[in-house]
PDB file of C-alpha atoms in Angstrom:
ATOM      1  CA  UNK A  70      48.845 -44.356 -19.238  1.00 86.00           C
ATOM      2  CA  UNK A  71      51.529 -45.324 -16.733  1.00 85.00           C
ATOM      3  CA  UNK A  72      52.890 -41.777 -16.551  1.00 89.00           C
ATOM      4  CA  UNK A  73      49.555 -39.938 -16.700  1.00 91.00           C
ATOM      5  CA  UNK A  74      49.709 -39.048 -12.964  1.00 93.00           C
ATOM      6  CA  UNK A  75      53.168 -37.572 -13.544  1.00 93.00           C
ATOM      7  CA  UNK A  76      51.998 -35.536 -16.524  1.00 93.00           C
ATOM      8  CA  UNK A  77      48.958 -34.302 -14.589  1.00 94.00           C
ATOM      9  CA  UNK A  78      51.213 -33.394 -11.651  1.00 94.00           C
ATOM     10  CA  UNK A  79      53.585 -31.521 -13.958  1.00 93.00           C
ATOM     11  CA  UNK A  80      50.652 -29.622 -15.478  1.00 94.00           C
ATOM     12  CA  UNK A  81      49.424 -28.611 -12.012  1.00 92.00           C
ATOM     13  CA  UNK A  82      52.904 -27.406 -11.099  1.00 92.00           C
ATOM     14  CA  UNK A  83      53.116 -25.496 -14.382  1.00 92.00           C
ATOM     15  CA  UNK A  84      49.851 -23.657 -13.738  1.00 90.00           C
ATOM     16  CA  UNK A  85      50.954 -22.772 -10.193  1.00 89.00           C
ATOM     17  CA  UNK A  86      54.364 -21.687 -11.504  1.00 88.00           C
ATOM     18  CA  UNK A  87      52.897 -19.193 -13.981  1.00 87.00           C
ATOM     19  CA  UNK A  88      51.214 -17.233 -11.191  1.00 84.00           C
ATOM     20  CA  UNK A  89      54.299 -17.513  -8.974  1.00 90.00           C
ATOM     21  CA  UNK A  90      56.592 -16.303 -11.766  1.00 88.00           C
ATOM     22  CA  UNK A  91      54.488 -13.144 -12.268  1.00 88.00           C
ATOM     23  CA  UNK A  92      54.529 -12.431  -8.543  1.00 90.00           C
ATOM     24  CA  UNK A  93      58.280 -13.068  -8.387  1.00 91.00           C
ATOM     25  CA  UNK A  94      59.015 -10.657 -11.268  1.00 91.00           C
ATOM     26  CA  UNK A  95      57.099  -7.866  -9.526  1.00 91.00           C
ATOM     27  CA  UNK A  96      58.784  -8.546  -6.173  1.00 91.00           C
ATOM     28  CA  UNK A  97      62.229  -8.747  -7.799  1.00 90.00           C
ATOM     29  CA  UNK A  98      61.764  -5.438  -9.648  1.00 92.00           C
ATOM     30  CA  UNK A  99      60.569  -3.727  -6.477  1.00 91.00           C
ATOM     31  CA  UNK A 100      63.471  -5.139  -4.457  1.00 90.00           C
ATOM     32  CA  UNK A 101      66.063  -4.044  -7.017  1.00 90.00           C
ATOM     33  CA  UNK A 102      64.634  -0.517  -7.025  1.00 91.00           C
ATOM     34  CA  UNK A 103      64.687  -0.285  -3.215  1.00 90.00           C
ATOM     35  CA  UNK A 104      68.158  -1.816  -3.085  1.00 88.00           C
ATOM     36  CA  UNK A 105      69.522   0.756  -5.559  1.00 90.00           C
ATOM     37  CA  UNK A 106      67.983   3.593  -3.544  1.00 88.00           C
ATOM     38  CA  UNK A 107      69.393   2.235  -0.270  1.00 86.00           C
ATOM     39  CA  UNK A 108      72.898   2.035  -1.729  1.00 87.00           C
ATOM     40  CA  UNK A 109      72.664   5.453  -3.370  1.00 85.00           C
ATOM     41  CA  UNK A 110      71.612   7.109  -0.090  1.00 86.00           C
ATOM     42  CA  UNK A 111      74.311   5.407   1.993  1.00 86.00           C
ATOM     43  CA  UNK A 112      77.409   7.286   3.120  1.00 80.00           C
ATOM     44  CA  UNK A 113      79.709   4.256   3.358  1.00 88.00           C
ATOM     45  CA  UNK A 114      79.888   0.611   2.320  1.00 86.00           C
ATOM     46  CA  UNK A 115      78.937  -0.497   5.830  1.00 87.00           C
ATOM     47  CA  UNK A 116      75.895   1.802   5.724  1.00 86.00           C
ATOM     48  CA  UNK A 117      74.938   0.282   2.365  1.00 86.00           C
ATOM     49  CA  UNK A 118      75.181  -3.235   3.769  1.00 86.00           C
ATOM     50  CA  UNK A 119      73.069  -2.277   6.784  1.00 85.00           C
ATOM     51  CA  UNK A 120      70.496  -0.544   4.581  1.00 85.00           C
ATOM     52  CA  UNK A 121      70.142  -3.486   2.209  1.00 86.00           C
ATOM     53  CA  UNK A 122      69.903  -5.905   5.151  1.00 86.00           C
ATOM     54  CA  UNK A 123      66.919  -3.938   6.422  1.00 86.00           C
ATOM     55  CA  UNK A 124      65.132  -4.708   3.155  1.00 86.00           C
ATOM     56  CA  UNK A 125      65.050  -8.397   4.054  1.00 84.00           C
ATOM     57  CA  UNK A 126      66.106 -11.283   1.879  1.00 83.00           C
ATOM     58  CA  UNK A 127      65.997 -11.108  -1.889  1.00 87.00           C
ATOM     59  CA  UNK A 128      62.910 -12.628  -3.533  1.00 89.00           C
ATOM     60  CA  UNK A 129      63.467 -16.282  -4.397  1.00 88.00           C
ATOM     61  CA  UNK A 130      62.485 -17.511  -7.850  1.00 89.00           C
ATOM     62  CA  UNK A 131      59.853 -20.281  -7.862  1.00 90.00           C
ATOM     63  CA  UNK A 132      60.954 -23.777  -8.801  1.00 91.00           C
ATOM     64  CA  UNK A 133      60.715 -24.963 -12.379  1.00 91.00           C
ATOM     65  CA  UNK A 134      57.599 -27.149 -12.709  1.00 92.00           C
ATOM     66  CA  UNK A 135      59.106 -29.950 -14.788  1.00 91.00           C
ATOM     67  CA  UNK A 136      59.502 -33.445 -13.339  1.00 92.00           C
ATOM     68  CA  UNK A 137      59.961 -35.469 -16.542  1.00 93.00           C
ATOM     69  CA  UNK A 138      62.759 -35.361 -19.098  1.00 92.00           C
ATOM     70  CA  UNK A 139      63.764 -37.604 -21.990  1.00 91.00           C
ATOM     71  CA  UNK A 140      67.366 -36.890 -23.015  1.00 91.00           C
ATOM     72  CA  UNK A 141      69.140 -34.485 -20.649  1.00 93.00           C
ATOM     73  CA  UNK A 142      72.839 -33.772 -20.639  1.00 92.00           C
ATOM     74  CA  UNK A 143      74.558 -34.133 -17.260  1.00 92.00           C
ATOM     75  CA  UNK A 144      74.919 -30.366 -16.949  1.00 90.00           C
ATOM     76  CA  UNK A 145      71.287 -29.883 -17.925  1.00 91.00           C
ATOM     77  CA  UNK A 146      70.211 -32.482 -15.383  1.00 93.00           C
ATOM     78  CA  UNK A 147      72.179 -30.750 -12.625  1.00 92.00           C
ATOM     79  CA  UNK A 148      70.685 -27.363 -13.519  1.00 90.00           C
ATOM     80  CA  UNK A 149      67.193 -28.856 -13.590  1.00 92.00           C
ATOM     81  CA  UNK A 150      67.721 -30.267 -10.090  1.00 93.00           C
ATOM     82  CA  UNK A 151      69.172 -26.955  -8.880  1.00 90.00           C
ATOM     83  CA  UNK A 152      66.361 -24.770 -10.221  1.00 91.00           C
ATOM     84  CA  UNK A 153      63.469 -27.195 -10.222  1.00 92.00           C
ATOM     85  CA  UNK A 154      61.768 -29.996  -8.366  1.00 92.00           C
ATOM     86  CA  UNK A 155      64.054 -32.025  -6.057  1.00 92.00           C
ATOM     87  CA  UNK A 156      62.753 -35.309  -7.467  1.00 91.00           C
ATOM     88  CA  UNK A 157      62.753 -35.762 -11.246  1.00 93.00           C
ATOM     89  CA  UNK A 158      62.738 -38.565 -13.780  1.00 94.00           C
ATOM     90  CA  UNK A 159      64.343 -39.537 -17.058  1.00 94.00           C
ATOM     91  CA  UNK A 160      61.430 -41.405 -18.644  1.00 93.00           C
ATOM     92  CA  UNK A 161      61.133 -42.353 -22.295  1.00 91.00           C
ATOM     93  CA  UNK A 162      59.387 -45.073 -24.261  1.00 90.00           C
ATOM     94  CA  UNK A 163      61.755 -44.112 -27.071  1.00 91.00           C
ATOM     95  CA  UNK A 164      64.984 -44.585 -25.156  1.00 91.00           C
ATOM     96  CA  UNK A 165      66.976 -44.383 -28.359  1.00 91.00           C
ATOM     97  CA  UNK A 166      66.704 -40.605 -28.029  1.00 91.00           C
ATOM     98  CA  UNK A 167      68.756 -40.841 -24.825  1.00 91.00           C
ATOM     99  CA  UNK A 168      71.190 -43.500 -26.068  1.00 90.00           C
ATOM    100  CA  UNK A 169      71.788 -41.611 -29.307  1.00 90.00           C
ATOM    101  CA  UNK A 170      71.687 -38.163 -27.753  1.00 90.00           C
ATOM    102  CA  UNK A 171      74.390 -35.670 -26.827  1.00 92.00           C
ATOM    103  CA  UNK A 172      74.869 -37.013 -23.297  1.00 90.00           C
ATOM    104  CA  UNK A 173      75.867 -40.484 -24.513  1.00 90.00           C
ATOM    105  CA  UNK A 174      78.263 -39.427 -27.268  1.00 91.00           C
ATOM    106  CA  UNK A 175      81.696 -40.947 -26.856  1.00 88.00           C
ATOM    107  CA  UNK A 176      83.225 -37.781 -25.398  1.00 91.00           C
ATOM    108  CA  UNK A 177      80.396 -37.371 -22.855  1.00 92.00           C
ATOM    109  CA  UNK A 178      79.451 -40.958 -22.035  1.00 91.00           C
ATOM    110  CA  UNK A 179      81.793 -41.523 -19.092  1.00 92.00           C
ATOM    111  CA  UNK A 180      80.831 -38.260 -17.370  1.00 92.00           C
ATOM    112  CA  UNK A 181      77.116 -39.004 -17.814  1.00 93.00           C
ATOM    113  CA  UNK A 182      77.465 -42.576 -16.569  1.00 93.00           C
ATOM    114  CA  UNK A 183      79.448 -41.437 -13.536  1.00 93.00           C
ATOM    115  CA  UNK A 184      76.950 -38.668 -12.813  1.00 92.00           C
ATOM    116  CA  UNK A 185      74.006 -41.073 -12.949  1.00 93.00           C
ATOM    117  CA  UNK A 186      75.839 -43.561 -10.746  1.00 93.00           C
ATOM    118  CA  UNK A 187      76.487 -40.879  -8.141  1.00 92.00           C
ATOM    119  CA  UNK A 188      72.804 -39.901  -8.178  1.00 92.00           C
ATOM    120  CA  UNK A 189      71.895 -43.568  -7.697  1.00 92.00           C
ATOM    121  CA  UNK A 190      74.266 -43.677  -4.714  1.00 90.00           C
ATOM    122  CA  UNK A 191      72.666 -40.559  -3.192  1.00 89.00           C
ATOM    123  CA  UNK A 192      75.912 -38.587  -3.400  1.00 88.00           C
ATOM    124  CA  UNK A 193      75.403 -34.794  -3.118  1.00 90.00           C
ATOM    125  CA  UNK A 194      75.855 -33.012  -6.439  1.00 88.00           C
ATOM    126  CA  UNK A 195      78.975 -30.844  -6.404  1.00 87.00           C
ATOM    127  CA  UNK A 196      79.839 -28.594  -9.352  1.00 81.00           C
ATOM    128  CA  UNK A 197      82.346 -25.798  -9.824  1.00 80.00           C
ATOM    129  CA  UNK A 198      81.986 -23.876 -13.106  1.00 75.00           C
ATOM    130  CA  UNK A 199      83.332 -20.526 -14.220  1.00 67.00           C
ATOM    131  CA  UNK A 200      79.924 -19.252 -15.251  1.00 69.00           C
ATOM    132  CA  UNK A 201      77.807 -20.816 -12.501  1.00 70.00           C
ATOM    133  CA  UNK A 202      80.193 -20.646  -9.556  1.00 75.00           C
ATOM    134  CA  UNK A 203      80.002 -23.304  -6.853  1.00 84.00           C
ATOM    135  CA  UNK A 204      76.910 -25.473  -6.525  1.00 83.00           C
ATOM    136  CA  UNK A 205      76.296 -28.162  -3.907  1.00 89.00           C
ATOM    137  CA  UNK A 206      72.917 -29.922  -3.946  1.00 90.00           C
ATOM    138  CA  UNK A 207      71.720 -32.355  -1.310  1.00 92.00           C
ATOM    139  CA  UNK A 208      68.618 -34.520  -1.190  1.00 91.00           C
ATOM    140  CA  UNK A 209      67.998 -34.742  -4.935  1.00 92.00           C
ATOM    141  CA  UNK A 210      66.401 -37.856  -6.407  1.00 92.00           C
ATOM    142  CA  UNK A 211      66.382 -39.091 -10.001  1.00 93.00           C
ATOM    143  CA  UNK A 212      64.510 -42.077 -11.419  1.00 93.00           C
ATOM    144  CA  UNK A 213      65.258 -43.480 -14.852  1.00 94.00           C
ATOM    145  CA  UNK A 214      63.118 -45.733 -17.018  1.00 94.00           C
ATOM    146  CA  UNK A 215      64.003 -46.274 -20.672  1.00 93.00           C
ATOM    147  CA  UNK A 216      62.303 -48.554 -23.169  1.00 93.00           C
ATOM    148  CA  UNK A 217      64.638 -49.665 -25.949  1.00 92.00           C
ATOM    149  CA  UNK A 218      64.513 -51.823 -29.028  1.00 90.00           C
ATOM    150  CA  UNK A 219      66.924 -54.739 -28.816  1.00 88.00           C
ATOM    151  CA  UNK A 220      69.389 -53.310 -31.338  1.00 88.00           C
ATOM    152  CA  UNK A 221      69.533 -50.014 -29.430  1.00 90.00           C
ATOM    153  CA  UNK A 222      69.793 -51.746 -26.067  1.00 90.00           C
ATOM    154  CA  UNK A 223      72.835 -53.639 -27.317  1.00 89.00           C
ATOM    155  CA  UNK A 224      74.692 -50.334 -27.507  1.00 87.00           C
ATOM    156  CA  UNK A 225      74.251 -50.003 -23.753  1.00 87.00           C
ATOM    157  CA  UNK A 226      74.562 -53.536 -22.396  1.00 87.00           C
ATOM    158  CA  UNK A 227      77.413 -54.278 -24.767  1.00 87.00           C
ATOM    159  CA  UNK A 228      79.416 -51.196 -23.781  1.00 88.00           C
ATOM    160  CA  UNK A 229      82.430 -52.314 -21.743  1.00 90.00           C
ATOM    161  CA  UNK A 230      82.991 -48.767 -20.443  1.00 89.00           C
ATOM    162  CA  UNK A 231      79.509 -48.602 -18.916  1.00 88.00           C
ATOM    163  CA  UNK A 232      79.824 -52.132 -17.579  1.00 88.00           C
ATOM    164  CA  UNK A 233      83.196 -51.516 -15.919  1.00 91.00           C
ATOM    165  CA  UNK A 234      82.179 -48.096 -14.625  1.00 90.00           C
ATOM    166  CA  UNK A 235      79.222 -49.635 -12.794  1.00 90.00           C
ATOM    167  CA  UNK A 236      76.216 -47.884 -14.297  1.00 90.00           C
ATOM    168  CA  UNK A 237      74.677 -51.033 -15.748  1.00 90.00           C
ATOM    169  CA  UNK A 238      74.943 -52.901 -12.447  1.00 90.00           C
ATOM    170  CA  UNK A 239      72.774 -50.145 -10.937  1.00 92.00           C
ATOM    171  CA  UNK A 240      70.045 -50.733 -13.520  1.00 91.00           C
ATOM    172  CA  UNK A 241      67.329 -53.382 -13.443  1.00 93.00           C
ATOM    173  CA  UNK A 242      67.461 -54.589 -17.031  1.00 90.00           C
ATOM    174  CA  UNK A 243      64.593 -56.659 -18.393  1.00 91.00           C
ATOM    175  CA  UNK A 244      64.343 -58.356 -21.795  1.00 89.00           C
ATOM    176  CA  UNK A 245      60.793 -59.684 -22.247  1.00 88.00           C
ATOM    177  CA  UNK A 246      60.215 -62.273 -24.937  1.00 87.00           C
ATOM    178  CA  UNK A 247      59.039 -60.690 -28.168  1.00 83.00           C
ATOM    179  CA  UNK A 248      55.387 -61.071 -29.124  1.00 85.00           C
ATOM    180  CA  UNK A 249      55.821 -59.487 -32.551  1.00 83.00           C
ATOM    181  CA  UNK A 250      53.537 -61.199 -35.061  1.00 87.00           C
ATOM    182  CA  UNK A 251      51.548 -62.916 -32.295  1.00 88.00           C
ATOM    183  CA  UNK A 252      49.768 -59.972 -30.706  1.00 85.00           C
ATOM    184  CA  UNK A 253      46.031 -59.939 -31.301  1.00 87.00           C
ATOM    185  CA  UNK A 254      43.972 -56.795 -30.933  1.00 86.00           C
ATOM    186  CA  UNK A 255      41.768 -56.641 -27.843  1.00 84.00           C
ATOM    187  CA  UNK A 256      39.169 -53.918 -27.340  1.00 87.00           C
ATOM    188  CA  UNK A 257      39.768 -52.807 -23.746  1.00 84.00           C
ATOM    189  CA  UNK A 258      38.581 -49.602 -22.087  1.00 86.00           C
ATOM    190  CA  UNK A 259      41.404 -48.918 -19.640  1.00 85.00           C
ATOM    191  CA  UNK A 260      39.630 -45.733 -18.573  1.00 82.00           C
ATOM    192  CA  UNK A 261      37.160 -47.973 -16.728  1.00 86.00           C
ATOM    193  CA  UNK A 262      39.823 -50.238 -15.222  1.00 90.00           C
ATOM    194  CA  UNK A 263      39.560 -50.156 -11.420  1.00 93.00           C
ATOM    195  CA  UNK A 264      43.176 -51.221 -10.903  1.00 93.00           C
ATOM    196  CA  UNK A 265      44.430 -48.380 -13.108  1.00 93.00           C
ATOM    197  CA  UNK A 266      42.194 -45.953 -11.224  1.00 94.00           C
ATOM    198  CA  UNK A 267      43.675 -47.064  -7.881  1.00 95.00           C
ATOM    199  CA  UNK A 268      47.167 -46.837  -9.382  1.00 95.00           C
ATOM    200  CA  UNK A 269      46.554 -43.261 -10.529  1.00 94.00           C
ATOM    201  CA  UNK A 270      45.156 -42.198  -7.151  1.00 95.00           C
ATOM    202  CA  UNK A 271      48.091 -43.726  -5.294  1.00 96.00           C
ATOM    203  CA  UNK A 272      50.659 -42.040  -7.516  1.00 94.00           C
ATOM    204  CA  UNK A 273      48.836 -38.708  -7.248  1.00 94.00           C
ATOM    205  CA  UNK A 274      48.991 -39.014  -3.455  1.00 95.00           C
ATOM    206  CA  UNK A 275      52.737 -39.719  -3.557  1.00 92.00           C
ATOM    207  CA  UNK A 276      53.469 -36.904  -6.010  1.00 90.00           C
ATOM    208  CA  UNK A 277      51.393 -34.411  -4.012  1.00 89.00           C
ATOM    209  CA  UNK A 278      53.315 -35.388  -0.877  1.00 87.00           C
TER     210      UNK A 278
END
């Protein structure tokens, strides 16, 4: 219920993206054909450059519609921010998938923790890879909210590497008292809850903006 506005927003983006992707594929194919003809009919490299410049800029692929992820690797997170929405979130009510996932394996944990800390600081993302070339991203935002069972959470809060690196000090960590065995069922129709309705409308407004 708390992330319903986000899921609805992602669905709207996905529907818009499908139409944009079709349009982009047609424009890209047409551009490539015209570009090949312009180069083929040119007498020199400078003529080819001038001819392709007259075609205008290359079609730009639409952004990926996804705003929510559960267990990204650092490289996957960077690519998602490069090709997708500038503000995304690592949300999971089964945070063990993230803690036990590829990104937090011993050989990857320090890089992931450092990468998340830099995102928290607002540092521009800078990557140099053989396959991807140089990538510098400014103005990206990432939120993270993980719900963990106590035993799983211990793997994070008890990790001296994460503590000394500074990731945990950037997290607001909450340990509510357990109500296991004392929770009684209450029949509540949250669909009719006015506070939840206002919450959804406010988040929709923010996400649309």
